[in-house]
Amino acid sequence: MRPSVKPPIIWLNVLLFLTTFMAAIVAVPWYGIVNGYQTAHWVLLLIAFSFCNLSITAGYHRLWSHKTYQAHPALRAIFAIGGAFALQNSALHWSSDHRVHHKHVDKNDIDPYSAKRGLWFSHIGWMLRHYNKETYDDYANCRDLHKDPIVMWQHKYYLLLALLTNLGIPLALGLIYGDVLGMLLIVGVLRLVLSHHTTFFINSLAHVWGSQPYTDKNTARDNGILAIFTFGEGYHNFHHIFENDYRNGIYWWQYDPTKWFIKSSHWLGLADKLRTTPKIKIEQAKAKQALKLALDKLEDRPDMAHLKQALNDEFDLLMRKLKDFYELKRQLLEQKHHGLVEKYEHSLLLIRYRQLKDECKAQQKNWNAMLTHC
Ligand SMILES: [Zn+2]
Ligand SMILES: [Zn+2]
């Protein structure tokens, strides 16, 4: 068998990841013991860390890679600077990788950070060698981004911006607070290492640890704990099936600060055309996945044929109820929008709407009860 030849190592990346990581675990605590840190160091760390990570999640990821909303040039410029500060390559380069990841998820030879190649590879290994060199020649899968002057400006001056932000910001803060080395270590090094690895978690841990409520056709998982460290990106199972949604955590109680940031930007007039997935599609995906899991469990049980049939029947009924309910809801909203119908007719539709809503809830309850028996 011919031994597989690994692509050449990217020494710059190896040195960068290694030196910053070592500095974060050795020099940062050492300086703290010897000189101590003030509250300002920690507050500025939190601000700089949030600036970097939100630029990646709300900017690189949900805006540029997936176009889940449109952003004002001022916001795009902030993301471009924050993305360079996060030191994760240009938005064009990042988005190109990420679009390939979604299109060919888990395909070892194509997905740039395929989770099936192991935790180390998907977390950081994929950046240590020239694995995907040919895809960066013309960024053909990002033609739309070529038209964004801010993306192209950042791509052109990426190195300069990265140096200016990573050295300039901690240096300036160090001079203001009279502790240059302390700020370089906390806002420079520690912030970078934390920002890197929490983002990398999305490619590694969010593909192995958590639940799969929407689909198991790929390795992506939903994980509420990871969402805390990743600004909401831990709801990765939802994201991989509905990638055009500006939210990852769709329920109000799910921790998704990126979603809240985009929504707040919308209220401030900085973001527009926020895209969401129709609720019916979400409900359908969830029920379909639950049915699949239940039937899988009963696969080798010929004695359970009646239960399998009942499951299929309840599922079909749920789908019908959901379809009727959301169709009527759509009609009502349309009529409200155009003011098309008489009051009397509208009242009748409202009564029917409430009926269907109750029926849907009842059927959902039946369905959940049925699932607990499997
Ligand atoms: Zn994505
Ligand atoms: Zn993914």
Tab-separated table of C-alpha atoms and ligand atoms in Angstrom:
chain	number	residue	atom	x	y	z
A	1	MET	CA	0.000	0.000	0.000
A	2	ARG	CA	1.340	3.433	-0.932
A	3	PRO	CA	1.904	5.629	2.143
A	4	SER	CA	-0.241	8.758	2.032
A	5	VAL	CA	1.833	11.921	1.801
A	6	LYS	CA	0.706	14.644	4.126
A	7	PRO	CA	0.663	18.202	2.811
A	8	PRO	CA	3.403	20.538	4.033
A	9	ILE	CA	3.183	22.091	7.496
A	10	ILE	CA	2.186	25.747	7.801
A	11	TRP	CA	4.917	26.780	10.214
A	12	LEU	CA	3.511	30.269	10.766
A	13	ASN	CA	0.261	28.798	12.111
A	14	VAL	CA	2.049	26.180	14.210
A	15	LEU	CA	4.264	28.820	15.816
A	16	LEU	CA	1.381	31.222	16.327
A	17	PHE	CA	-0.937	28.701	18.010
A	18	LEU	CA	1.887	27.226	20.071
A	19	THR	CA	3.494	30.431	21.325
A	20	THR	CA	0.211	32.145	22.174
A	21	PHE	CA	-1.075	29.050	23.957
A	22	MET	CA	2.135	28.623	25.959
A	23	ALA	CA	2.179	32.321	26.852
A	24	ALA	CA	-1.460	32.085	27.993
A	25	ILE	CA	-0.823	29.178	30.344
A	26	VAL	CA	2.631	30.213	31.599
A	27	ALA	CA	3.321	33.947	31.213
A	28	VAL	CA	-0.230	35.148	32.008
A	29	PRO	CA	-0.427	33.476	35.470
A	30	TRP	CA	3.233	34.231	36.191
A	31	TYR	CA	2.718	37.960	35.578
A	32	GLY	CA	-0.426	37.836	37.680
A	33	ILE	CA	1.450	36.320	40.627
A	34	VAL	CA	4.331	38.761	40.368
A	35	ASN	CA	2.513	42.013	39.511
A	36	GLY	CA	-1.207	41.307	39.878
A	37	TYR	CA	-4.016	42.327	37.542
A	38	GLN	CA	-6.625	45.034	38.120
A	39	THR	CA	-10.393	44.913	37.460
A	40	ALA	CA	-9.712	46.946	34.295
A	41	HIS	CA	-7.687	44.068	32.830
A	42	TRP	CA	-10.594	41.640	33.235
A	43	VAL	CA	-13.273	44.056	32.025
A	44	LEU	CA	-11.232	44.912	28.940
A	45	LEU	CA	-10.577	41.213	28.357
A	46	LEU	CA	-14.308	40.560	28.335
A	47	ILE	CA	-14.987	43.485	25.974
A	48	ALA	CA	-12.172	42.550	23.564
A	49	PHE	CA	-13.143	38.864	23.657
A	50	SER	CA	-16.794	39.701	22.916
A	51	PHE	CA	-15.762	42.073	20.118
A	52	CYS	CA	-13.691	39.330	18.460
A	53	ASN	CA	-16.189	36.514	18.879
A	54	LEU	CA	-19.248	38.513	17.846
A	55	SER	CA	-17.374	39.731	14.767
A	56	ILE	CA	-16.869	36.087	13.863
A	57	THR	CA	-20.332	34.765	14.782
A	58	ALA	CA	-22.521	37.693	13.677
A	59	GLY	CA	-20.158	38.908	10.926
A	60	TYR	CA	-18.051	36.172	9.342
A	61	HIS	CA	-20.557	33.423	10.044
A	62	ARG	CA	-24.197	34.562	9.978
A	63	LEU	CA	-23.726	37.613	7.734
A	64	TRP	CA	-21.032	36.790	5.212
A	65	SER	CA	-20.981	32.979	5.081
A	66	HIS	CA	-24.741	32.464	5.211
A	67	LYS	CA	-26.305	35.840	4.297
A	68	THR	CA	-28.948	35.442	6.998
A	69	TYR	CA	-29.420	39.225	7.105
A	70	GLN	CA	-28.107	42.434	5.594
A	71	ALA	CA	-25.909	44.822	7.527
A	72	HIS	CA	-25.174	48.543	7.330
A	73	PRO	CA	-21.643	49.363	6.048
A	74	ALA	CA	-20.716	50.748	9.499
A	75	LEU	CA	-21.538	47.398	11.109
A	76	ARG	CA	-19.727	45.507	8.345
A	77	ALA	CA	-16.627	47.658	8.906
A	78	ILE	CA	-16.751	46.885	12.644
A	79	PHE	CA	-16.989	43.145	11.873
A	80	ALA	CA	-14.085	43.409	9.415
A	81	ILE	CA	-11.853	44.992	12.072
A	82	GLY	CA	-13.059	42.625	14.818
A	83	GLY	CA	-12.472	39.633	12.528
A	84	ALA	CA	-8.875	40.719	11.882
A	85	PHE	CA	-8.468	41.193	15.650
A	86	ALA	CA	-9.747	37.618	16.141
A	87	LEU	CA	-6.964	36.453	13.815
A	88	GLN	CA	-8.998	33.882	11.925
A	89	ASN	CA	-8.006	34.916	8.412
A	90	SER	CA	-10.007	37.262	6.166
A	91	ALA	CA	-13.810	37.095	6.004
A	92	LEU	CA	-13.533	35.955	2.365
A	93	HIS	CA	-11.197	33.092	3.234
A	94	TRP	CA	-13.213	32.095	6.319
A	95	SER	CA	-16.536	32.150	4.459
A	96	SER	CA	-15.115	30.119	1.599
A	97	ASP	CA	-14.039	27.370	4.009
A	98	HIS	CA	-17.323	27.530	5.859
A	99	ARG	CA	-19.501	27.260	2.765
A	100	VAL	CA	-17.572	24.153	1.710
A	101	HIS	CA	-18.051	22.778	5.246
A	102	HIS	CA	-21.838	23.127	4.964
A	103	LYS	CA	-22.081	21.868	1.416
A	104	HIS	CA	-19.925	18.792	2.012
A	105	VAL	CA	-20.256	18.311	5.749
A	106	ASP	CA	-18.450	15.200	7.088
A	107	LYS	CA	-16.990	14.266	3.696
A	108	ASN	CA	-13.392	13.674	4.686
A	109	ASP	CA	-11.770	14.687	1.414
A	110	ILE	CA	-13.815	17.843	0.873
A	111	ASP	CA	-15.088	19.256	4.184
A	112	PRO	CA	-12.105	21.387	5.310
A	113	TYR	CA	-12.700	20.570	8.992
A	114	SER	CA	-14.568	17.294	8.766
A	115	ALA	CA	-15.478	16.052	12.250
A	116	LYS	CA	-15.064	12.492	10.993
A	117	ARG	CA	-11.304	13.043	10.839
A	118	GLY	CA	-11.170	13.319	14.611
A	119	LEU	CA	-11.424	15.959	17.317
A	120	TRP	CA	-7.861	17.253	16.938
A	121	PHE	CA	-8.186	17.657	13.163
A	122	SER	CA	-11.537	19.458	13.259
A	123	HIS	CA	-10.441	21.682	16.156
A	124	ILE	CA	-7.031	22.871	14.993
A	125	GLY	CA	-5.218	20.198	12.962
A	126	TRP	CA	-6.811	21.301	9.697
A	127	MET	CA	-5.059	24.685	9.991
A	128	LEU	CA	-1.597	23.273	10.622
A	129	ARG	CA	-1.004	21.907	7.110
A	130	HIS	CA	-1.827	23.037	3.571
A	131	TYR	CA	-4.874	20.779	3.311
A	132	ASN	CA	-7.128	23.020	1.237
A	133	LYS	CA	-4.734	25.187	-0.720
A	134	GLU	CA	-6.408	24.826	-4.121
A	135	THR	CA	-9.799	26.136	-2.900
A	136	TYR	CA	-8.266	29.527	-2.087
A	137	ASP	CA	-7.137	30.387	-5.609
A	138	ASP	CA	-10.156	32.423	-6.594
A	139	TYR	CA	-12.723	31.921	-3.799
A	140	ALA	CA	-15.179	30.843	-6.481
A	141	ASN	CA	-17.867	29.886	-3.956
A	142	CYS	CA	-17.919	33.463	-2.639
A	143	ARG	CA	-18.605	35.448	-5.820
A	144	ASP	CA	-21.284	37.437	-3.983
A	145	LEU	CA	-18.735	38.552	-1.392
A	146	HIS	CA	-16.430	39.843	-4.137
A	147	LYS	CA	-19.032	42.588	-4.588
A	148	ASP	CA	-18.803	43.712	-0.963
A	149	PRO	CA	-16.122	46.454	-0.897
A	150	ILE	CA	-15.617	46.041	2.859
A	151	VAL	CA	-14.938	42.316	2.505
A	152	MET	CA	-12.469	42.963	-0.315
A	153	TRP	CA	-10.794	45.833	1.570
A	154	GLN	CA	-10.342	43.617	4.620
A	155	HIS	CA	-9.036	40.765	2.471
A	156	LYS	CA	-6.481	43.043	0.816
A	157	TYR	CA	-5.209	44.609	4.027
A	158	TYR	CA	-5.843	41.648	6.313
A	159	LEU	CA	-2.260	41.263	7.548
A	160	LEU	CA	-1.901	44.952	8.292
A	161	LEU	CA	-5.266	45.055	10.076
A	162	ALA	CA	-4.418	41.928	12.060
A	163	LEU	CA	-1.106	43.382	13.218
A	164	LEU	CA	-2.554	46.802	13.976
A	165	THR	CA	-5.407	45.429	16.078
A	166	ASN	CA	-3.507	42.645	17.837
A	167	LEU	CA	-0.561	44.814	18.796
A	168	GLY	CA	-2.074	48.309	18.638
A	169	ILE	CA	-5.160	47.756	20.837
A	170	PRO	CA	-3.362	46.074	23.796
A	171	LEU	CA	-0.460	48.547	23.504
A	172	ALA	CA	-2.767	51.573	23.518
A	173	LEU	CA	-4.704	50.181	26.497
A	174	GLY	CA	-1.418	49.422	28.261
A	175	LEU	CA	-0.271	53.008	27.841
A	176	ILE	CA	-3.623	54.366	29.051
A	177	TYR	CA	-3.673	52.123	32.140
A	178	GLY	CA	0.083	52.267	32.791
A	179	ASP	CA	0.673	48.510	32.359
A	180	VAL	CA	1.840	47.689	28.844
A	181	LEU	CA	3.026	44.123	29.506
A	182	GLY	CA	-0.055	43.260	31.564
A	183	MET	CA	-2.433	44.453	28.826
A	184	LEU	CA	-0.387	42.698	26.129
A	185	LEU	CA	-0.751	39.471	28.077
A	186	ILE	CA	-4.436	39.793	28.974
A	187	VAL	CA	-6.030	41.704	26.068
A	188	GLY	CA	-3.399	40.526	23.584
A	189	VAL	CA	-2.522	36.919	24.333
A	190	LEU	CA	-5.198	35.542	26.664
A	191	ARG	CA	-8.033	37.137	24.674
A	192	LEU	CA	-6.651	35.676	21.431
A	193	VAL	CA	-6.261	32.153	22.801
A	194	LEU	CA	-9.727	32.179	24.394
A	195	SER	CA	-11.276	33.604	21.239
A	196	HIS	CA	-9.506	31.056	19.024
A	197	HIS	CA	-10.412	27.958	20.972
A	198	THR	CA	-13.996	28.918	21.756
A	199	THR	CA	-14.571	29.480	18.035
A	200	PHE	CA	-12.763	26.232	17.165
A	201	PHE	CA	-15.114	24.395	19.546
A	202	ILE	CA	-17.871	24.921	16.974
A	203	ASN	CA	-16.016	22.802	14.420
A	204	SER	CA	-14.861	20.194	16.901
A	205	LEU	CA	-17.049	19.738	20.003
A	206	ALA	CA	-20.275	20.964	18.387
A	207	HIS	CA	-19.935	18.036	15.969
A	208	VAL	CA	-19.526	15.338	18.625
A	209	TRP	CA	-21.125	16.436	21.900
A	210	GLY	CA	-24.848	17.100	22.262
A	211	SER	CA	-28.231	16.119	20.911
A	212	GLN	CA	-29.595	15.841	17.384
A	213	PRO	CA	-33.224	16.983	17.624
A	214	TYR	CA	-33.556	18.018	13.961
A	215	THR	CA	-31.432	15.634	11.914
A	216	ASP	CA	-28.824	12.920	12.209
A	217	LYS	CA	-27.855	13.088	8.558
A	218	ASN	CA	-24.695	14.915	9.669
A	219	THR	CA	-22.607	15.014	12.847
A	220	ALA	CA	-23.702	18.488	14.059
A	221	ARG	CA	-25.146	18.680	17.599
A	222	ASP	CA	-27.178	21.028	19.751
A	223	ASN	CA	-25.432	21.774	23.013
A	224	GLY	CA	-26.605	24.419	25.504
A	225	ILE	CA	-23.301	24.371	27.423
A	226	LEU	CA	-21.261	24.999	24.292
A	227	ALA	CA	-23.643	27.815	23.371
A	228	ILE	CA	-22.420	29.715	26.452
A	229	PHE	CA	-18.799	29.689	25.245
A	230	THR	CA	-19.584	30.196	21.581
A	231	PHE	CA	-22.010	33.126	21.681
A	232	GLY	CA	-24.937	30.905	20.771
A	233	GLU	CA	-23.293	28.803	18.070
A	234	GLY	CA	-23.651	25.666	20.196
A	235	TYR	CA	-27.074	25.034	18.633
A	236	HIS	CA	-25.247	23.578	15.684
A	237	ASN	CA	-27.684	20.786	14.803
A	238	PHE	CA	-30.369	23.374	14.084
A	239	HIS	CA	-27.847	25.509	12.236
A	240	HIS	CA	-26.749	22.745	9.877
A	241	ILE	CA	-30.299	21.971	8.781
A	242	PHE	CA	-31.529	25.592	8.613
A	243	GLU	CA	-28.369	27.508	7.806
A	244	ASN	CA	-30.195	30.542	6.392
A	245	ASP	CA	-31.792	31.390	9.744
A	246	TYR	CA	-30.154	34.317	11.563
A	247	ARG	CA	-30.789	32.453	14.817
A	248	ASN	CA	-29.094	29.295	16.037
A	249	GLY	CA	-30.957	29.033	19.317
A	250	ILE	CA	-34.527	29.515	18.136
A	251	TYR	CA	-36.364	29.438	21.476
A	252	TRP	CA	-36.384	32.529	23.687
A	253	TRP	CA	-34.722	30.633	26.536
A	254	GLN	CA	-31.845	29.368	24.423
A	255	TYR	CA	-28.654	31.349	25.029
A	256	ASP	CA	-27.827	32.935	21.696
A	257	PRO	CA	-26.253	36.395	22.196
A	258	THR	CA	-25.397	36.563	18.489
A	259	LYS	CA	-29.119	36.390	17.702
A	260	TRP	CA	-29.853	39.109	20.291
A	261	PHE	CA	-27.038	41.243	18.887
A	262	ILE	CA	-28.415	40.968	15.329
A	263	LYS	CA	-31.959	41.707	16.507
A	264	SER	CA	-30.757	44.744	18.507
A	265	SER	CA	-28.803	45.956	15.463
A	266	HIS	CA	-32.057	45.670	13.513
A	267	TRP	CA	-33.853	47.899	16.050
A	268	LEU	CA	-31.005	50.416	15.718
A	269	GLY	CA	-31.342	50.422	11.931
A	270	LEU	CA	-27.987	48.678	11.378
A	271	ALA	CA	-29.346	45.301	10.228
A	272	ASP	CA	-32.150	44.428	7.882
A	273	LYS	CA	-33.965	41.520	6.186
A	274	LEU	CA	-33.400	39.066	9.044
A	275	ARG	CA	-34.241	35.595	7.736
A	276	THR	CA	-36.042	32.993	9.813
A	277	THR	CA	-37.207	29.466	9.077
A	278	PRO	CA	-41.000	28.968	8.898
A	279	LYS	CA	-42.153	27.395	12.171
A	280	ILE	CA	-43.887	24.536	10.362
A	281	LYS	CA	-40.597	23.420	8.820
A	282	ILE	CA	-38.957	23.373	12.238
A	283	GLU	CA	-41.831	21.356	13.759
A	284	GLN	CA	-41.814	18.939	10.829
A	285	ALA	CA	-38.057	18.370	11.046
A	286	LYS	CA	-38.278	17.723	14.788
A	287	ALA	CA	-41.168	15.261	14.492
A	288	LYS	CA	-39.542	13.492	11.529
A	289	GLN	CA	-36.318	12.995	13.461
A	290	ALA	CA	-38.211	11.762	16.547
A	291	LEU	CA	-40.130	9.270	14.370
A	292	LYS	CA	-36.902	8.041	12.815
A	293	LEU	CA	-35.270	7.474	16.213
A	294	ALA	CA	-38.342	5.683	17.555
A	295	LEU	CA	-38.578	3.384	14.506
A	296	ASP	CA	-34.831	2.679	14.683
A	297	LYS	CA	-35.283	1.501	18.265
A	298	LEU	CA	-38.059	-0.858	17.205
A	299	GLU	CA	-36.240	-2.134	14.134
A	300	ASP	CA	-35.498	-5.642	15.441
A	301	ARG	CA	-38.836	-6.061	17.192
A	302	PRO	CA	-41.334	-7.786	14.854
A	303	ASP	CA	-43.647	-8.117	17.873
A	304	MET	CA	-43.952	-4.340	17.953
A	305	ALA	CA	-45.521	-3.990	14.503
A	306	HIS	CA	-48.678	-2.481	15.988
A	307	LEU	CA	-46.640	0.192	17.814
A	308	LYS	CA	-44.750	1.046	14.642
A	309	GLN	CA	-48.030	1.425	12.779
A	310	ALA	CA	-49.465	3.590	15.566
A	311	LEU	CA	-46.377	5.790	15.496
A	312	ASN	CA	-46.678	6.291	11.756
A	313	ASP	CA	-50.397	7.098	12.087
A	314	GLU	CA	-49.854	9.628	14.883
A	315	PHE	CA	-47.039	11.204	12.910
A	316	ASP	CA	-49.204	11.560	9.781
A	317	LEU	CA	-51.991	13.074	11.825
A	318	LEU	CA	-49.582	15.552	13.429
A	319	MET	CA	-48.255	16.567	10.012
A	320	ARG	CA	-51.806	17.142	8.719
A	321	LYS	CA	-52.806	19.230	11.752
A	322	LEU	CA	-49.637	21.301	11.539
A	323	LYS	CA	-50.151	21.897	7.835
A	324	ASP	CA	-53.775	23.004	8.294
A	325	PHE	CA	-52.910	25.236	11.245
A	326	TYR	CA	-50.004	27.029	9.597
A	327	GLU	CA	-51.892	27.397	6.323
A	328	LEU	CA	-54.782	29.102	8.103
A	329	LYS	CA	-52.357	31.251	10.063
A	330	ARG	CA	-50.759	32.345	6.789
A	331	GLN	CA	-54.166	33.201	5.324
A	332	LEU	CA	-55.119	35.233	8.379
A	333	LEU	CA	-51.874	37.181	8.322
A	334	GLU	CA	-52.293	37.864	4.622
A	335	GLN	CA	-55.819	39.130	5.139
A	336	LYS	CA	-54.733	41.271	8.047
A	337	HIS	CA	-51.997	42.717	5.906
A	338	HIS	CA	-54.253	43.527	2.939
A	339	GLY	CA	-57.467	44.218	4.905
A	340	LEU	CA	-59.282	41.951	2.452
A	341	VAL	CA	-62.196	40.426	4.350
A	342	GLU	CA	-65.372	41.410	6.133
A	343	LYS	CA	-65.356	41.440	9.898
A	344	TYR	CA	-67.831	38.528	10.031
A	345	GLU	CA	-65.730	36.300	7.803
A	346	HIS	CA	-62.615	37.226	9.726
A	347	SER	CA	-64.265	36.237	13.032
A	348	LEU	CA	-65.185	32.825	11.580
A	349	LEU	CA	-61.607	32.284	10.487
A	350	LEU	CA	-60.393	33.287	13.919
A	351	ILE	CA	-62.656	30.714	15.566
A	352	ARG	CA	-61.369	28.045	13.196
A	353	TYR	CA	-57.799	29.188	13.894
A	354	ARG	CA	-58.246	28.755	17.664
A	355	GLN	CA	-59.817	25.343	17.109
A	356	LEU	CA	-56.935	24.191	14.962
A	357	LYS	CA	-54.448	25.557	17.463
A	358	ASP	CA	-56.026	23.473	20.231
A	359	GLU	CA	-56.144	20.411	17.977
A	360	CYS	CA	-52.480	20.864	17.133
A	361	LYS	CA	-51.548	21.125	20.795
A	362	ALA	CA	-53.590	18.017	21.640
A	363	GLN	CA	-52.003	16.062	18.812
A	364	GLN	CA	-48.541	17.228	19.852
A	365	LYS	CA	-49.321	15.923	23.341
A	366	ASN	CA	-50.438	12.551	21.958
A	367	TRP	CA	-47.338	12.372	19.859
A	368	ASN	CA	-45.029	13.134	22.794
A	369	ALA	CA	-46.831	10.574	24.952
A	370	MET	CA	-46.418	7.979	22.225
A	371	LEU	CA	-42.689	8.703	21.955
A	372	THR	CA	-42.185	8.108	25.650
A	373	HIS	CA	-43.425	4.535	25.129
A	374	CYS	CA	-40.674	3.794	22.634
B	1	ZN	ZN	-22.562	27.824	9.362
B	2	ZN	ZN	-20.493	22.594	11.427
